[in-house]
Short mmCIF file of C-alpha atoms and ligand atoms in Angstrom, two decimals:
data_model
loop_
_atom_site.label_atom_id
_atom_site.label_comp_id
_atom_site.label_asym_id
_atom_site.label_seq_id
_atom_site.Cartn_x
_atom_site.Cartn_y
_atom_site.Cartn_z
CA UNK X 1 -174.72 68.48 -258.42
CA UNK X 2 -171.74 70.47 -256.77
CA UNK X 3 -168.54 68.95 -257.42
CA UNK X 4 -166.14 69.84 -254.56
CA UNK X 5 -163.69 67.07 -254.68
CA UNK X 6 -160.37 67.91 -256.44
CA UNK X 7 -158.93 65.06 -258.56
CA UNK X 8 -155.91 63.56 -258.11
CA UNK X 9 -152.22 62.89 -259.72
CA UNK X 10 -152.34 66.65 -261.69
CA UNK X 11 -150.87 69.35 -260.21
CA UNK X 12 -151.45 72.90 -259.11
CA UNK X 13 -150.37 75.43 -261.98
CA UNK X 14 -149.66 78.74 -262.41
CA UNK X 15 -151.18 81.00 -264.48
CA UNK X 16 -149.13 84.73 -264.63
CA UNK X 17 -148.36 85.11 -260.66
CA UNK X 18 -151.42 82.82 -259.21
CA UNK X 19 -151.75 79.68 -258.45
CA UNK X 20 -154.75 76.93 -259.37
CA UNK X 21 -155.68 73.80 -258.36
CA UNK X 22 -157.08 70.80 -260.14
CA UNK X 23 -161.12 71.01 -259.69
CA UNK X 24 -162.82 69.43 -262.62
CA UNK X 25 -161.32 66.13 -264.54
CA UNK X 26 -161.83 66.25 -268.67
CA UNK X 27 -164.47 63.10 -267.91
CA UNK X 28 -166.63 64.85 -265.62
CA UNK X 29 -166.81 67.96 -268.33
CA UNK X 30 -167.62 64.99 -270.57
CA UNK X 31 -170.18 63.41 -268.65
CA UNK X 32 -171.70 67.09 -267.82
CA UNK X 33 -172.04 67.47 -271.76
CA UNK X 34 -173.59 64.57 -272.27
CA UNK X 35 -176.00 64.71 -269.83
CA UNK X 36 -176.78 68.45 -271.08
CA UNK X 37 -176.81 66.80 -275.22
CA UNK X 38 -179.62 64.39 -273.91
CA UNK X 39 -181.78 66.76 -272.34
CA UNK X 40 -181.63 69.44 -275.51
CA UNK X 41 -181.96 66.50 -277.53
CA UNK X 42 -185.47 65.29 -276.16
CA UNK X 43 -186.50 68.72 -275.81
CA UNK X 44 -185.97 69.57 -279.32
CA UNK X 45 -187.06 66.52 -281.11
CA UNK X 46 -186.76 66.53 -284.68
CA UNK X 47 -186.87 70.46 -284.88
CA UNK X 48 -183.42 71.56 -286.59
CA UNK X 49 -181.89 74.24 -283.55
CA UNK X 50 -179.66 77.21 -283.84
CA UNK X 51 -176.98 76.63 -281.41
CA UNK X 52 -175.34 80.35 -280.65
CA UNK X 53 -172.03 79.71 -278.63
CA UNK X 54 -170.78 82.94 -277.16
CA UNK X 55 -167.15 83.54 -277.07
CA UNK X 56 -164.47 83.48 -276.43
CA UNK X 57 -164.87 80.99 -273.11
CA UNK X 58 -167.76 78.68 -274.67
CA UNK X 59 -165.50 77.74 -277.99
CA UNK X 60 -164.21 74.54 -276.41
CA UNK X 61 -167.82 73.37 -275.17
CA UNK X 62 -169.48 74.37 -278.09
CA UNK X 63 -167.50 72.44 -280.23
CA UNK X 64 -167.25 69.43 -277.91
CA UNK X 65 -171.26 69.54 -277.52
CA UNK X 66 -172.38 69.66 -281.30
CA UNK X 67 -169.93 67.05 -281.93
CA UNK X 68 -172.17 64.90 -279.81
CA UNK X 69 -175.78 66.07 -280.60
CA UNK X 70 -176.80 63.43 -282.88
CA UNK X 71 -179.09 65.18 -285.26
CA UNK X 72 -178.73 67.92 -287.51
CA UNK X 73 -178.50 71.70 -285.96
CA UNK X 74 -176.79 75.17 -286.91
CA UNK X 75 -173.99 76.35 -284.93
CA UNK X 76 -173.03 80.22 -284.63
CA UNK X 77 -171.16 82.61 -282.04
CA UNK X 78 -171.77 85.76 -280.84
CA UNK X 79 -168.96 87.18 -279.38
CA UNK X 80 -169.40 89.30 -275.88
CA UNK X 81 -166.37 90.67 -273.61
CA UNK X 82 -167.16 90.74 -269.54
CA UNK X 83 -164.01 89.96 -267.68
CA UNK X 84 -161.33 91.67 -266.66
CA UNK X 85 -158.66 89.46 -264.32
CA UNK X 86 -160.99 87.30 -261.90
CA UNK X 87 -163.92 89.85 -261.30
CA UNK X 88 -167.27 89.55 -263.29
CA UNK X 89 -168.16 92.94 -264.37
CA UNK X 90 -170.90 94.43 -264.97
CA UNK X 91 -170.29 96.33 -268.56
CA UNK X 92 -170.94 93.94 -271.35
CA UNK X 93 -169.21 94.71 -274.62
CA UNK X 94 -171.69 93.52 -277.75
CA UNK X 95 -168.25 93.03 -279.68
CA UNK X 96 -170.15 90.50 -282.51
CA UNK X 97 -173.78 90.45 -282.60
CA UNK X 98 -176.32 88.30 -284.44
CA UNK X 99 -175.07 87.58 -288.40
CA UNK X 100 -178.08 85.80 -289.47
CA UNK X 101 -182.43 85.90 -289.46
CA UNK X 102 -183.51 83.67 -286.45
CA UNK X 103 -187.21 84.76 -286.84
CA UNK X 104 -189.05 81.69 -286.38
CA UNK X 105 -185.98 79.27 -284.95
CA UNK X 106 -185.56 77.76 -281.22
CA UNK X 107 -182.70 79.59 -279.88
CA UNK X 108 -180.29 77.41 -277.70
CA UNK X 109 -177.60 79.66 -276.02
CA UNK X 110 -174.62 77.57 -275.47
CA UNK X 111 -172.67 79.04 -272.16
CA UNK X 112 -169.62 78.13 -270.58
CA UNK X 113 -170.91 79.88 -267.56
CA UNK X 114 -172.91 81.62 -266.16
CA UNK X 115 -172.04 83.63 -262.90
CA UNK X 116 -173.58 86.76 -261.90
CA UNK X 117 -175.83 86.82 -265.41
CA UNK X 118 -174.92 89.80 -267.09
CA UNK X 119 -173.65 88.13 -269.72
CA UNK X 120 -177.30 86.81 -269.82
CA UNK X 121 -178.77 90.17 -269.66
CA UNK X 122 -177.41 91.49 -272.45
CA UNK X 123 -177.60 88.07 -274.99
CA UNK X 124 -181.92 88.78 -273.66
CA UNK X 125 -181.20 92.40 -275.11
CA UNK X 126 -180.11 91.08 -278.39
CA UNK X 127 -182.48 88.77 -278.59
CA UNK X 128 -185.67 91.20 -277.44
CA UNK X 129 -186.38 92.26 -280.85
CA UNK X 130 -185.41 88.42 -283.18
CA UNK X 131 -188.78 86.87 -283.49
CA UNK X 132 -187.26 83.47 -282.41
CA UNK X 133 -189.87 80.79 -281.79
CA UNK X 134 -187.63 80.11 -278.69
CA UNK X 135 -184.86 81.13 -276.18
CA UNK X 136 -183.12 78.39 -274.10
CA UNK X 137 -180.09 79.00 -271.88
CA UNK X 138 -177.96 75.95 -271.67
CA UNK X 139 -174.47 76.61 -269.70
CA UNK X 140 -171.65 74.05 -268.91
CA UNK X 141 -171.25 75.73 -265.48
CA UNK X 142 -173.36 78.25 -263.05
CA UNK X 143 -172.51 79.37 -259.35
CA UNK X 144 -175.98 79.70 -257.97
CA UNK X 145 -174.66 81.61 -255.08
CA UNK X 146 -172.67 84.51 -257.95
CA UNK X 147 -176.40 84.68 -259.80
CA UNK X 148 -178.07 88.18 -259.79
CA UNK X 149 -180.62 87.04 -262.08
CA UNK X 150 -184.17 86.17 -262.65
CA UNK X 151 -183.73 84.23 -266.25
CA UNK X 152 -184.53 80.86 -266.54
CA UNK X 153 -181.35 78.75 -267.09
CA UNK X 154 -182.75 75.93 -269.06
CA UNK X 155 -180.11 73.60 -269.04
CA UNK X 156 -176.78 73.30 -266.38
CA UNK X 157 -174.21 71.13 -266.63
CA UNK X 158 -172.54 71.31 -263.27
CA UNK X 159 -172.66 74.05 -260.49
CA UNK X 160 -170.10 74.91 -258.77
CA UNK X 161 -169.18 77.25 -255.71
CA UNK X 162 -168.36 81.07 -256.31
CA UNK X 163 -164.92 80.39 -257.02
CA UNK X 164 -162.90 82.01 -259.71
CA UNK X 165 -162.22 79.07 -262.09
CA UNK X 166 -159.87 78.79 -265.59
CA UNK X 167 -159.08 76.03 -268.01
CA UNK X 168 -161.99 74.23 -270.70
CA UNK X 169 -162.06 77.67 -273.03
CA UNK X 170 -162.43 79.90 -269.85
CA UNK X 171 -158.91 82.57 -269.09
CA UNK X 172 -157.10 84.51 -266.52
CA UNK X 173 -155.78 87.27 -268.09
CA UNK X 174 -155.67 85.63 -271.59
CA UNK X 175 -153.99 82.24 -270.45
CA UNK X 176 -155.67 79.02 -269.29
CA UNK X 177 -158.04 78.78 -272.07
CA UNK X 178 -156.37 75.77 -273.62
CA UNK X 179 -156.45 73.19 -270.78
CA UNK X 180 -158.42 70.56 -271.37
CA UNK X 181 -159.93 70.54 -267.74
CA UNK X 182 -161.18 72.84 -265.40
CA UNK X 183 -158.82 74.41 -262.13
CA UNK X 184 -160.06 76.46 -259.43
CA UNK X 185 -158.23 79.89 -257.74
CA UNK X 186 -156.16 78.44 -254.76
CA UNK X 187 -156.87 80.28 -251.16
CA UNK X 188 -153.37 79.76 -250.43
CA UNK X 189 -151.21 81.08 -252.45
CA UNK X 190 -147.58 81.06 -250.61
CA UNK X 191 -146.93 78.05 -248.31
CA UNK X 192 -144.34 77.24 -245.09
CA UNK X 193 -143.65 74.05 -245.06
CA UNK X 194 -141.45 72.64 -242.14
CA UNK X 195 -139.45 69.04 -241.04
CA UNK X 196 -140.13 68.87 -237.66
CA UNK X 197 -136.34 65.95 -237.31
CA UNK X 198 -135.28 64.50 -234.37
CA UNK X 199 -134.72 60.91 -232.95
CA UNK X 200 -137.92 58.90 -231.62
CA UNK X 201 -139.18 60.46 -228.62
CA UNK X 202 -137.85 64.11 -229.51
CA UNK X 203 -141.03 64.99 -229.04
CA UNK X 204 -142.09 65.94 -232.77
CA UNK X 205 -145.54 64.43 -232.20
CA UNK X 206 -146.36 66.82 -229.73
CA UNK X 207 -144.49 69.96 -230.81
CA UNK X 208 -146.63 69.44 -233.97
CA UNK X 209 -149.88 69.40 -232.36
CA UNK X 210 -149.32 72.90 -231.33
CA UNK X 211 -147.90 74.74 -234.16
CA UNK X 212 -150.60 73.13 -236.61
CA UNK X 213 -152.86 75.22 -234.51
CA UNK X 214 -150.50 78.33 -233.94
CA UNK X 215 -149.37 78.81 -237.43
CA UNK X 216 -152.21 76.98 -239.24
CA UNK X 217 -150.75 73.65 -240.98
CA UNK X 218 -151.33 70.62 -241.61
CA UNK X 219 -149.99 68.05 -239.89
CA UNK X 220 -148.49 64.80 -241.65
CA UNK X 221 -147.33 62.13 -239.64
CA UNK X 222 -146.09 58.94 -241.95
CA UNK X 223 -145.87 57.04 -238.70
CA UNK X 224 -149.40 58.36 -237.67
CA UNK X 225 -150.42 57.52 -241.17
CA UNK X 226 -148.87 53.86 -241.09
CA UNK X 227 -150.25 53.13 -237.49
CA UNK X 228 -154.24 54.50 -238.69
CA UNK X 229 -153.42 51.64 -241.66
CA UNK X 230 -152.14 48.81 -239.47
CA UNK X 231 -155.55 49.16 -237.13
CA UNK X 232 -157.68 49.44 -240.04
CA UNK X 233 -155.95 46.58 -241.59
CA UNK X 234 -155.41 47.54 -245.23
CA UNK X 235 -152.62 45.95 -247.33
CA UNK X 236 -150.40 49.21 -246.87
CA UNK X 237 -150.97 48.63 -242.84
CA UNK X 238 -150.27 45.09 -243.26
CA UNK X 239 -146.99 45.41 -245.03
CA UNK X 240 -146.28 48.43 -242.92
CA UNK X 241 -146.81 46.45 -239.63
CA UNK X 242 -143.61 43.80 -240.43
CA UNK X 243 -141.25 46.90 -240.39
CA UNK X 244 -142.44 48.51 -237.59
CA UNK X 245 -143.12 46.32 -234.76
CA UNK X 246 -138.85 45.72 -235.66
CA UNK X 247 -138.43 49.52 -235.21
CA UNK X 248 -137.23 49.40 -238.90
CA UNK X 249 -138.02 51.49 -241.48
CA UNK X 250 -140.83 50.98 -243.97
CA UNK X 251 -139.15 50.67 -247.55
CA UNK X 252 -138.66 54.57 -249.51
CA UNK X 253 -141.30 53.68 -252.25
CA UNK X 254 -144.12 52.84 -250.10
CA UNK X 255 -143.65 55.41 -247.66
CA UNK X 256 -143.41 58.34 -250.63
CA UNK X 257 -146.26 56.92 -252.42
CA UNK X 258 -148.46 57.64 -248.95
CA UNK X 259 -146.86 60.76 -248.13
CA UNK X 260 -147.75 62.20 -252.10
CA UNK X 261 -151.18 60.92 -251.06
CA UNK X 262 -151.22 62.32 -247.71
CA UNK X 263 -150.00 65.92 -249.34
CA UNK X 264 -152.33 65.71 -252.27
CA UNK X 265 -155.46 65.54 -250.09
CA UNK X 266 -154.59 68.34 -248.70
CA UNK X 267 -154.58 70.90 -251.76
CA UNK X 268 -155.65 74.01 -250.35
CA UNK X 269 -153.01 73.58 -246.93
CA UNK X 270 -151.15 76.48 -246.22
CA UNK X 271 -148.49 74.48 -245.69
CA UNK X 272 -147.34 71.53 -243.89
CA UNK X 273 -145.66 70.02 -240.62
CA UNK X 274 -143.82 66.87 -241.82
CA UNK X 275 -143.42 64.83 -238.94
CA UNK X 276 -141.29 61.67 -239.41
CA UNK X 277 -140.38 62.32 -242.57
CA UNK X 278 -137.96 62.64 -244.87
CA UNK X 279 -136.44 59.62 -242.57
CA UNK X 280 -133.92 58.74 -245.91
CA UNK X 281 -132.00 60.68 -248.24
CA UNK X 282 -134.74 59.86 -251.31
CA UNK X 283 -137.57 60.61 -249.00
CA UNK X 284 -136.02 63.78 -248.74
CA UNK X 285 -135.21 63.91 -252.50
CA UNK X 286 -138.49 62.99 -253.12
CA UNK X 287 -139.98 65.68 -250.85
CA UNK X 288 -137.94 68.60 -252.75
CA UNK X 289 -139.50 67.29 -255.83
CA UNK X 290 -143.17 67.20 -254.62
CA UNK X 291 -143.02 70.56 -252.81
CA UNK X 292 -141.25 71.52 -256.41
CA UNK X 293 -144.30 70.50 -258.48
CA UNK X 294 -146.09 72.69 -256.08
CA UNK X 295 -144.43 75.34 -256.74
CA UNK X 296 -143.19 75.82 -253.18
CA UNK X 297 -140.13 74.19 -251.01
CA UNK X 298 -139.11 73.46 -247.82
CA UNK X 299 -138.66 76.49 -245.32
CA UNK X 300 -136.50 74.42 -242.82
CA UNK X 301 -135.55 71.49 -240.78
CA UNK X 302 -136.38 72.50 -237.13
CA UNK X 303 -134.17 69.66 -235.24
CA UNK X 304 -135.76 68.49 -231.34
CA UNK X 305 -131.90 67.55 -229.76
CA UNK X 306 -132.45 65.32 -227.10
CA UNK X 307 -130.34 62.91 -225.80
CA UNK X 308 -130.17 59.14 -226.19
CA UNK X 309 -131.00 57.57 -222.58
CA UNK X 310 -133.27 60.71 -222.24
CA UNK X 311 -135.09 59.64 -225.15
CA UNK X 312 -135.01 55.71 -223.85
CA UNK X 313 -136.79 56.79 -221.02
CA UNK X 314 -139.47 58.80 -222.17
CA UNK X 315 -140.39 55.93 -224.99
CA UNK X 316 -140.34 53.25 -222.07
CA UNK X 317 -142.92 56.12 -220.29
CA UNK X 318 -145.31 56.61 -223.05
CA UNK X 319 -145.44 52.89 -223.70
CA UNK X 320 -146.90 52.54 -220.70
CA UNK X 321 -150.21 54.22 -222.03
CA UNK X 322 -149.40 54.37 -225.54
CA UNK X 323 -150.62 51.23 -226.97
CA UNK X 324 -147.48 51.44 -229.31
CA UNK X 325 -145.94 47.68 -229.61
CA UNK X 326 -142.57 49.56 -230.55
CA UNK X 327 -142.92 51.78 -227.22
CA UNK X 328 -142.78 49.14 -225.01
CA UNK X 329 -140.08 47.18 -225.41
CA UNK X 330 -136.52 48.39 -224.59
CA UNK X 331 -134.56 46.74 -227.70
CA UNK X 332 -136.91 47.68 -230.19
CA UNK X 333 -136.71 51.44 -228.84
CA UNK X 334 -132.77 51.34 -228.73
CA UNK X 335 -133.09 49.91 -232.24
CA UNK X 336 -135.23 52.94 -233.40
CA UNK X 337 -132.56 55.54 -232.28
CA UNK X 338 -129.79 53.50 -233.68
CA UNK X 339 -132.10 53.59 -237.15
CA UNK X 340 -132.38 57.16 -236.52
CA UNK X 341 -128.39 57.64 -236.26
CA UNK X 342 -127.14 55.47 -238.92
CA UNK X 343 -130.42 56.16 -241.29
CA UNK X 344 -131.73 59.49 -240.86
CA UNK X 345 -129.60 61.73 -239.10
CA UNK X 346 -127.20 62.39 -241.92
CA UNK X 347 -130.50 64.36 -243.42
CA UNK X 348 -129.04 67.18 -241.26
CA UNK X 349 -126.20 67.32 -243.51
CA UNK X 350 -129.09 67.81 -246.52
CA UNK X 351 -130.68 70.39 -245.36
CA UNK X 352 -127.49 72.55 -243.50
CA UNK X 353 -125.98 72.24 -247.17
CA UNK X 354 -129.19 74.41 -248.05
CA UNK X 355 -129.09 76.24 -245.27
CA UNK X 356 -132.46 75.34 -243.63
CA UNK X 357 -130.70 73.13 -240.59
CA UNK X 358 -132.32 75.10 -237.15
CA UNK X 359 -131.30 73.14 -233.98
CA UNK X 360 -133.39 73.20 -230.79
CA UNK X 361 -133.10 71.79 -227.66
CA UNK X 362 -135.59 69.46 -227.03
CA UNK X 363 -135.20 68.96 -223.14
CA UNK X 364 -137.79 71.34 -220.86
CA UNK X 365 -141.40 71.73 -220.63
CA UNK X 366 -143.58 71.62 -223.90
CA UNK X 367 -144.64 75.22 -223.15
CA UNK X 368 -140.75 76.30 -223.64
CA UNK X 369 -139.97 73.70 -226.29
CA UNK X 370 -143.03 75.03 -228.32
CA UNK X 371 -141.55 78.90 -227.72
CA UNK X 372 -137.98 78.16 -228.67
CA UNK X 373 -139.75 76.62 -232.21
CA UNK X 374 -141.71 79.10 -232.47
CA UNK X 375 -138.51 81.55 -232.33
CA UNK X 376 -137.08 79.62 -235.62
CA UNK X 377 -140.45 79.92 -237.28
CA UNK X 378 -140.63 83.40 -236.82
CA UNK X 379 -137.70 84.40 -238.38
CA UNK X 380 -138.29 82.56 -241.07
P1 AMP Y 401 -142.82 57.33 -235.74
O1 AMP Y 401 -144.24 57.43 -235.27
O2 AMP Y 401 -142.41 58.52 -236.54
O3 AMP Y 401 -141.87 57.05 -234.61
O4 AMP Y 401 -142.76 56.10 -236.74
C1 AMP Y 401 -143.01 54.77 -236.29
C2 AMP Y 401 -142.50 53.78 -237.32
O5 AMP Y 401 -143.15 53.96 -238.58
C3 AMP Y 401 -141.02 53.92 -237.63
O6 AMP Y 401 -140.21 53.24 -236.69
C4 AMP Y 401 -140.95 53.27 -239.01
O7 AMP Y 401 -141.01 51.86 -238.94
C5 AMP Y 401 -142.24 53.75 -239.65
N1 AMP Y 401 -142.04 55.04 -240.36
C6 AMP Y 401 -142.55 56.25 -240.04
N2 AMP Y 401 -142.16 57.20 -240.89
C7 AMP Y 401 -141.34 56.59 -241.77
C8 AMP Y 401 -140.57 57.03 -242.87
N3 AMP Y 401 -140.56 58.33 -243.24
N4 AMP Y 401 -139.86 56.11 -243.57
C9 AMP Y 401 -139.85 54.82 -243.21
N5 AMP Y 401 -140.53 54.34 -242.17
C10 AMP Y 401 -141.26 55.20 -241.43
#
């Protein structure tokens, strides 16, 4: 089975200058070993094996995995040296070889993992010439698409993609061995993350829909968000739904909560467009401190000026063919903008005191709206 789905509520982490995600959760390592203790276990029978863990990376699983097998074994390590930084290399160090007689014993290798296999190669040298009754390769985790190698692995725990993982007794330069799950390298390691501000009808929505493409984003809409919930009826639409169709705004707790959500699905992102959000000063609090746990911030607040009856106007238009309940009525769209004003707008005042406050007039065709953002972003 290859697990691809990151786990939730941990964060990325750094390890010297580069950056991890979450990958594998402490359970599913536990589950994996399990799995792997019952197979060995009705392979072996009664027969007393020679477990031989091979360090440093396989310390943790080793000792996690004889902890569970159930009957009696021997446990002992080799010790071989292949990595240097994130590349597997091909020059195997024998650095501790065999310290005891295995002539006559089943064998079972205990791997953390197995990439390329020449590791492998060279624990088959050592064992060419030990009359062992029996060689088995059992390894926590493989990337079938890394393996150069004919040997038979006897026993995997879970693959994985060839991605340059750390954590569970496995390093990046020395660090990382200690965590007690597994993260994966992150393709993006620096991120620009903009507020796209400006009253309803600014014309964020659409702005966004072309710099997601030009400077590759993501896109995260909280009204979006809150209007996919209200049609597929979920509590969060539901509560959602009793704010909104008053042009008020959805209470600061429930709206972070979804936003954290919205940003953690999107772990590998090289950055975002928030679009309708921070709308509050602890949304935008709250935003520092989430693009703070990812190690990154805010770049800047790219403001769409436009002004009020303008903005009246093109709501009243776009409710025509929008759908939106809070499009189509005039005092629910004049009650937005005032929201906007005596809510949001002092957010300018936020992010000007960091300096990351870019105005742009919003008035003129997308084409030159999108160029005069684009300017800002740029010169970022
Ligand atoms: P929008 O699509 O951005 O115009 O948002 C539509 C409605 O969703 C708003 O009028 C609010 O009721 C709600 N909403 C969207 N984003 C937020 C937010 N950041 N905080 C509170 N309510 C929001």
């Amino acid at each position: 089975m290859i697990i691809f789905v990151p786990f939730k509520a941990k964060k990325v982490i750094k390890l010297h200058d580069t950056y991890f995600k979450p990958f594998i959760t402490a359970q599913q390592i536990e589950a994996a070993i399990d799995t792997l203790v019952s197979q060995i276990l009705a392979d072996l029978g009664d027969e007393i094996p020679v477990f031989v863990g091979v360090l440093n990376g396989s310390f943790m699983f080793v000792s996690d995995f004889v902890k569970k097998y159930p009957k009696p074994c021997e446990v002992t390590f080799i010790k071989l040296a292949s990595y240097e930084g994130v590349k597997s290399s091909e020059d195997i160090q024998r650095l501790i070889g065999l310290t005891q007689d295995l002539t006559g014993r089943t064998v079972v290798i205990l791997e953390d993992i197995i990439d390329t296999g020449n590791t492998l190669g060279e624990i088959h040298r050592i064992f060419k010439n030990e009359a062992v009754k029996a060689l088995r390769i059992a390894t926590l985790f493989h990337k079938p698409e890394a393996y150069k190698k004919d040997f038979k692995l006897h026993y995997i725990g879970i693959k994985i993609p060839n991605r340059f993982i750390v954590g569970y007794g496995l390093d990046y330069n020395n660090l990382g061995r200690n965590l007690p799950e597994v993260y994966q390298i992150k393709d993006t390691q620096h991120m620009t993350n903009l507020v796209l501000f400006g009253p309803p009808g600014a014309g964020k929505g659409t702005q966004a829909d072309f710099l997601k493409e030009k400077y590759n984003l993501v896109h995260i809409s909280t009204g979006d968000v809150f209007r996919y919930n209200i049609k597929n009826e979920t509590a969060l639409g539901v509560l959602a739904k009793s704010y909104i169709d008053k042009g008020a705004l959805v209470p600061d707790e429930v709206t972070i909560d979804m936003l954290n959500a919205e940003v953690e699905k999107n772990a590998d992102a090289n950055g975002f467009i928030f679009d309708g959000f921070p709308r509050t000063n602890a949304q935008a609090k709250a935003l520092d401190a989430l693009m703070d746990e990812k190690d990154s911030q805010i770049n800047a607040m790219i403001a769409l000026e436009v002004e009020d009856e303008v903005l009246v106007q093109r709501l009243l238009e776009r409710g025509k063919t929008s759908g939106r309940a809070d499009d189509a009525d005039e005092t629910v769209i004049r009650n937005r903008i005032k929201v906007y004003y005596d809510e949001t707008a002092i957010l300018k005042d936020y992010f000007s005191a960091q300096d990351k406050y870019h105005g742009v007039d919003g008035v003129g065709s997308i084409e030159t709206i999108t160029a005069r953002l684009s300017t800002v972003i740029d010169s970022l």
